[in-house]
PDB file of C-alpha atoms in Angstrom:
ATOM      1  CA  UNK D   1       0.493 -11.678  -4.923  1.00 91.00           C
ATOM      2  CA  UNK D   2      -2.109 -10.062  -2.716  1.00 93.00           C
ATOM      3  CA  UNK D   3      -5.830  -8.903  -3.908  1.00 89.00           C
ATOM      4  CA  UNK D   4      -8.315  -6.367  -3.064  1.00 87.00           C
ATOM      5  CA  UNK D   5     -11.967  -5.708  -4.129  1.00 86.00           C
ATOM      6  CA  UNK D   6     -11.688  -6.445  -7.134  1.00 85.00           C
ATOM      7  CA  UNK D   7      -8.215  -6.200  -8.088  1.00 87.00           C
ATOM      8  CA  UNK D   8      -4.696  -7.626  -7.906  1.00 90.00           C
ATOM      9  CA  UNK D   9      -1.097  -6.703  -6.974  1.00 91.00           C
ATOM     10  CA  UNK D  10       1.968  -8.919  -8.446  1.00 93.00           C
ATOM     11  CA  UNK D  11       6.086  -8.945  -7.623  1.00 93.00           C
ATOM     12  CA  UNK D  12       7.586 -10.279 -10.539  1.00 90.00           C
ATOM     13  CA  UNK D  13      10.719 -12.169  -9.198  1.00 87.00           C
ATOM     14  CA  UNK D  14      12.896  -9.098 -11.082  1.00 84.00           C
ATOM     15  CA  UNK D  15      11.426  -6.920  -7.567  1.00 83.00           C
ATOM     16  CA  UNK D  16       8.580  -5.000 -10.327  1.00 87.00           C
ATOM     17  CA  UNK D  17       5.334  -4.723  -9.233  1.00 91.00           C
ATOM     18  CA  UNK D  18       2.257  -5.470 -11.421  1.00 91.00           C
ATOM     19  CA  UNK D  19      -1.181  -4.213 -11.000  1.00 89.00           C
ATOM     20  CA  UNK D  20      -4.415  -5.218 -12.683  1.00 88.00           C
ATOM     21  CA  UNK D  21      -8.828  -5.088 -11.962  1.00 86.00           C
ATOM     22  CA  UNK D  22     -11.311  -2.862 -12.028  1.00 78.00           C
ATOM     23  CA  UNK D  23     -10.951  -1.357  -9.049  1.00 69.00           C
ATOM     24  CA  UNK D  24      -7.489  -1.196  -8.173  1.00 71.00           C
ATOM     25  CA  UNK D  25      -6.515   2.148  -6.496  1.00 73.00           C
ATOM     26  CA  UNK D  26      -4.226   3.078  -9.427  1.00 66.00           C
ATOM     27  CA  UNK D  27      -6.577   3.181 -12.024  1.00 63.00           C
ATOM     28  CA  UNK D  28      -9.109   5.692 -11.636  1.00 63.00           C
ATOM     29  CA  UNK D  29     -11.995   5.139 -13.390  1.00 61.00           C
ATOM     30  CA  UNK D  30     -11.012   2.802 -15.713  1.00 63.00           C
ATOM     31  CA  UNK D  31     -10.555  -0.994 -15.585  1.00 69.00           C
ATOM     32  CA  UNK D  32      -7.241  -2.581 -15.879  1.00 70.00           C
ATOM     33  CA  UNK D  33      -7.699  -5.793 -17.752  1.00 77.00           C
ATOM     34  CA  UNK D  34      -4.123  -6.851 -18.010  1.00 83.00           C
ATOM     35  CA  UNK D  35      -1.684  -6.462 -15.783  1.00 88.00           C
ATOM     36  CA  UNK D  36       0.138  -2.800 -15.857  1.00 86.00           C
ATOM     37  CA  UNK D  37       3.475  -1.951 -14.015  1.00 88.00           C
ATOM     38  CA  UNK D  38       3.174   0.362 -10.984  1.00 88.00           C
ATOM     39  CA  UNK D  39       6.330   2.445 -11.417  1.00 87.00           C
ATOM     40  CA  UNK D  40       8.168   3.271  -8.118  1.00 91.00           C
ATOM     41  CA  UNK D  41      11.684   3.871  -7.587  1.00 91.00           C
ATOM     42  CA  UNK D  42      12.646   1.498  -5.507  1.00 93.00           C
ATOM     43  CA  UNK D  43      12.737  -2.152  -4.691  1.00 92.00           C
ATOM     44  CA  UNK D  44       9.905  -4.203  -3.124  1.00 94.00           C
ATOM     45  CA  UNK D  45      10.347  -6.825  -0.451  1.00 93.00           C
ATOM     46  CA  UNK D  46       6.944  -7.283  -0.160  1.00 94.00           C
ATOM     47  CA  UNK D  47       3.148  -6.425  -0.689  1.00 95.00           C
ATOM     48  CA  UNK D  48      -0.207  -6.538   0.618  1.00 96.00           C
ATOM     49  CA  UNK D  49      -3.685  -5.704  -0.672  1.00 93.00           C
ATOM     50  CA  UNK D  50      -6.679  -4.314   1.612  1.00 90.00           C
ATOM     51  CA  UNK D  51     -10.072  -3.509   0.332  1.00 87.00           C
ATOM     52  CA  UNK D  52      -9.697  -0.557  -1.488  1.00 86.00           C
ATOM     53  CA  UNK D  53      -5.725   0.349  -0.423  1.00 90.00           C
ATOM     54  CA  UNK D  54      -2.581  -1.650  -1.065  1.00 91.00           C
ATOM     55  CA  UNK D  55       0.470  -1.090  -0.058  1.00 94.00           C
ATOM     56  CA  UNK D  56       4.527  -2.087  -0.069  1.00 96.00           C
ATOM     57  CA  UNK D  57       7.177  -3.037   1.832  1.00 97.00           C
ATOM     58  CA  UNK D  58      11.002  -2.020   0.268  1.00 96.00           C
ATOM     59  CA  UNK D  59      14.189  -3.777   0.590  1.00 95.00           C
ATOM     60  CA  UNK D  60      15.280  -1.186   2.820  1.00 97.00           C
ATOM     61  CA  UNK D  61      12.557  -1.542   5.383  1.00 98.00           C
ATOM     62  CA  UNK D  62      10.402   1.167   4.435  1.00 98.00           C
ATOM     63  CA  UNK D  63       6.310   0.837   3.837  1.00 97.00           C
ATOM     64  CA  UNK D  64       4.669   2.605   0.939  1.00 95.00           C
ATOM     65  CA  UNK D  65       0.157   2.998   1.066  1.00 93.00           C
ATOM     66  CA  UNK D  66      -1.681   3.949  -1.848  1.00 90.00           C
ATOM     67  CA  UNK D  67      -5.130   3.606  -2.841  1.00 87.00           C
ATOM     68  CA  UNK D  68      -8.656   4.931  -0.830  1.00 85.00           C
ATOM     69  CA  UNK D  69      -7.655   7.058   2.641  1.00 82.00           C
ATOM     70  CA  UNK D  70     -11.026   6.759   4.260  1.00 75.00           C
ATOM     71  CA  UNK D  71     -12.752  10.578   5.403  1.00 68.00           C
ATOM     72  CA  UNK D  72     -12.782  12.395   9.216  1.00 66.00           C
ATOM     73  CA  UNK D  73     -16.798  11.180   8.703  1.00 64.00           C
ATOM     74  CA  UNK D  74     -16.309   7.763   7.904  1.00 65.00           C
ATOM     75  CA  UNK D  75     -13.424   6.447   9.438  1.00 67.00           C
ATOM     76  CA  UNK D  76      -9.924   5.907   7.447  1.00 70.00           C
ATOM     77  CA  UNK D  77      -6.439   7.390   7.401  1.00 79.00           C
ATOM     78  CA  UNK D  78      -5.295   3.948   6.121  1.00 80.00           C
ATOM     79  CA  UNK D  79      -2.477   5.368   4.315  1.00 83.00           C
ATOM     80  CA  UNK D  80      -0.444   6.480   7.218  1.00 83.00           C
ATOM     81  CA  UNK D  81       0.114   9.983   6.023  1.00 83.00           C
ATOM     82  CA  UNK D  82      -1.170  12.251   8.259  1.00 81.00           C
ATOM     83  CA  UNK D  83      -4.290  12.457   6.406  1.00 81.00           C
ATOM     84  CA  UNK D  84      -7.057  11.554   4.639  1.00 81.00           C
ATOM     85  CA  UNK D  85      -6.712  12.467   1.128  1.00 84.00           C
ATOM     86  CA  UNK D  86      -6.334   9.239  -1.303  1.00 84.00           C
ATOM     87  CA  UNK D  87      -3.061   8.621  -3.432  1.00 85.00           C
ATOM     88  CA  UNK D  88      -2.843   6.800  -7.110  1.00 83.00           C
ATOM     89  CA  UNK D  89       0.546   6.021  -6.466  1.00 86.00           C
ATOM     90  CA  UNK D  90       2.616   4.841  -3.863  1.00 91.00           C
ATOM     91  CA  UNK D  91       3.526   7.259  -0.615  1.00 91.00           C
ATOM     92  CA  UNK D  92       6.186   6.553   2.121  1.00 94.00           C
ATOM     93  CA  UNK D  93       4.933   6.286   5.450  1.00 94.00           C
ATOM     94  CA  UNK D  94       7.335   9.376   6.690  1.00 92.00           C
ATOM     95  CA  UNK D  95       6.708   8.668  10.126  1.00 92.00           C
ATOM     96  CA  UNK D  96       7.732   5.341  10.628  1.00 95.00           C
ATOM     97  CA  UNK D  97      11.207   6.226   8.916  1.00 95.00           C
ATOM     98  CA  UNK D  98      11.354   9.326  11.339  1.00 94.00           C
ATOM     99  CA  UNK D  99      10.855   6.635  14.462  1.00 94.00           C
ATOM    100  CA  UNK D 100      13.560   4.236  12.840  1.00 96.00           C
ATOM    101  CA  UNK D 101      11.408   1.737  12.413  1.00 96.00           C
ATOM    102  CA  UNK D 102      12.364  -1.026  10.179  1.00 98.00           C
ATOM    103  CA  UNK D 103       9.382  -2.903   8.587  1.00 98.00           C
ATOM    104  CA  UNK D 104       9.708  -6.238   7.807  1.00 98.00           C
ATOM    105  CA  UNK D 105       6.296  -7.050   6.276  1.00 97.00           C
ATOM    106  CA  UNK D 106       2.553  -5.026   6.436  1.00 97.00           C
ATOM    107  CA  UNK D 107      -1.119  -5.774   6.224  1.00 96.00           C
ATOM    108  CA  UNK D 108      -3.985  -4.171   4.527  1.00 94.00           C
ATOM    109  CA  UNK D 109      -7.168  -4.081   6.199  1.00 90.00           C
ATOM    110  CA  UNK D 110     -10.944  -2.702   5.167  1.00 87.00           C
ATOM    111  CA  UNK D 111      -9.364   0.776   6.470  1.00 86.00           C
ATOM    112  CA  UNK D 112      -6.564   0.070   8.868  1.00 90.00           C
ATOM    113  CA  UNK D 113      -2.873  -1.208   8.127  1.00 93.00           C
ATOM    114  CA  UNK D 114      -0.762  -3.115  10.410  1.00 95.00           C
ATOM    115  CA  UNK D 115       3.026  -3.240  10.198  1.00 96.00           C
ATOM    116  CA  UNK D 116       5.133  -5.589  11.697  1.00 98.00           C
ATOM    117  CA  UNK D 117       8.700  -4.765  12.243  1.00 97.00           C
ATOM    118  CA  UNK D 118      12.009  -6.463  11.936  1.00 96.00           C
ATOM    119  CA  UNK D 119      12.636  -6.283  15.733  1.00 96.00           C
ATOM    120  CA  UNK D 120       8.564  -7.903  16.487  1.00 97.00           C
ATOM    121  CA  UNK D 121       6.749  -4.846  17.291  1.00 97.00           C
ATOM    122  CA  UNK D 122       3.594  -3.776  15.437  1.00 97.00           C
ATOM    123  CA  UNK D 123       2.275  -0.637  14.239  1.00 95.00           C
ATOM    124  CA  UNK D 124      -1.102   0.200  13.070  1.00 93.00           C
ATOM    125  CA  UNK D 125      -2.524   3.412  11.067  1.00 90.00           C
ATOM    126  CA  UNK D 126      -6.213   4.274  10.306  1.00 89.00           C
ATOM    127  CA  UNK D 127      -9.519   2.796  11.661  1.00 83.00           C
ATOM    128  CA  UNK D 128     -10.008   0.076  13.692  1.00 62.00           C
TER     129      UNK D 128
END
């Protein structure tokens, strides 16, 4: 389990991810009061929750960020995606699979993400 502001993020020990709060990034404007299944197509290893951005680690090694992506004014770029636009869902982090990097677990920040890899190295996207 990990949590935000004001929200939550579950694995079930079937590898399904459960979501719940008011202000989780999945939502929109409306408040999750039970716990709703964030539908991906893959299998999660891990999660983590930052303030208003969560994000996923797969079995394969490969992070997913979703959630709040900060703006060019005020800092951000959490997600990893070469921008700034926020996502509802989850998004792969292209560029890490490009390098071959292997993630072995992440973690969410106010607007930054670290990710530490299988081999001990550590990447970071967004503000610092």
């Amino acid at each position: 389990m990990a949590f935000g502001d004001g929200y939550g993020i579950g694995l079930t020990s079937g590898s399904q991810l459960l979501a719940w709060g008011k202000q989780y990034p999945g939502a929109g404007k409306s408040e999750l009061r039970t716990p709703k299944l964030v539908d991906t197509d893959f299998e999660i290893a891990d999660v983590a929750s930052g303030n208003v951005h969560c994000g996923v680690v797969d079995t394969q090694g490969r992070a997913h960020l979703w959630g709040d992506n900060g703006s060019r004014m005020g800092g951000g770029g959490q997600l990893g995606n070469d921008s700034y636009t926020p996502s509802a869902s989850p998004v792969l982090v292209d560029s890490l699979v490009e390098a071959g990097v292997k993630v072995a677990s992440l973690s969410c920040g106010e607007q930054h993400t670290l990710f530490l890899t299988d081999d001990g190295a550590v990447y970071s996207c967004g503000t610092t």
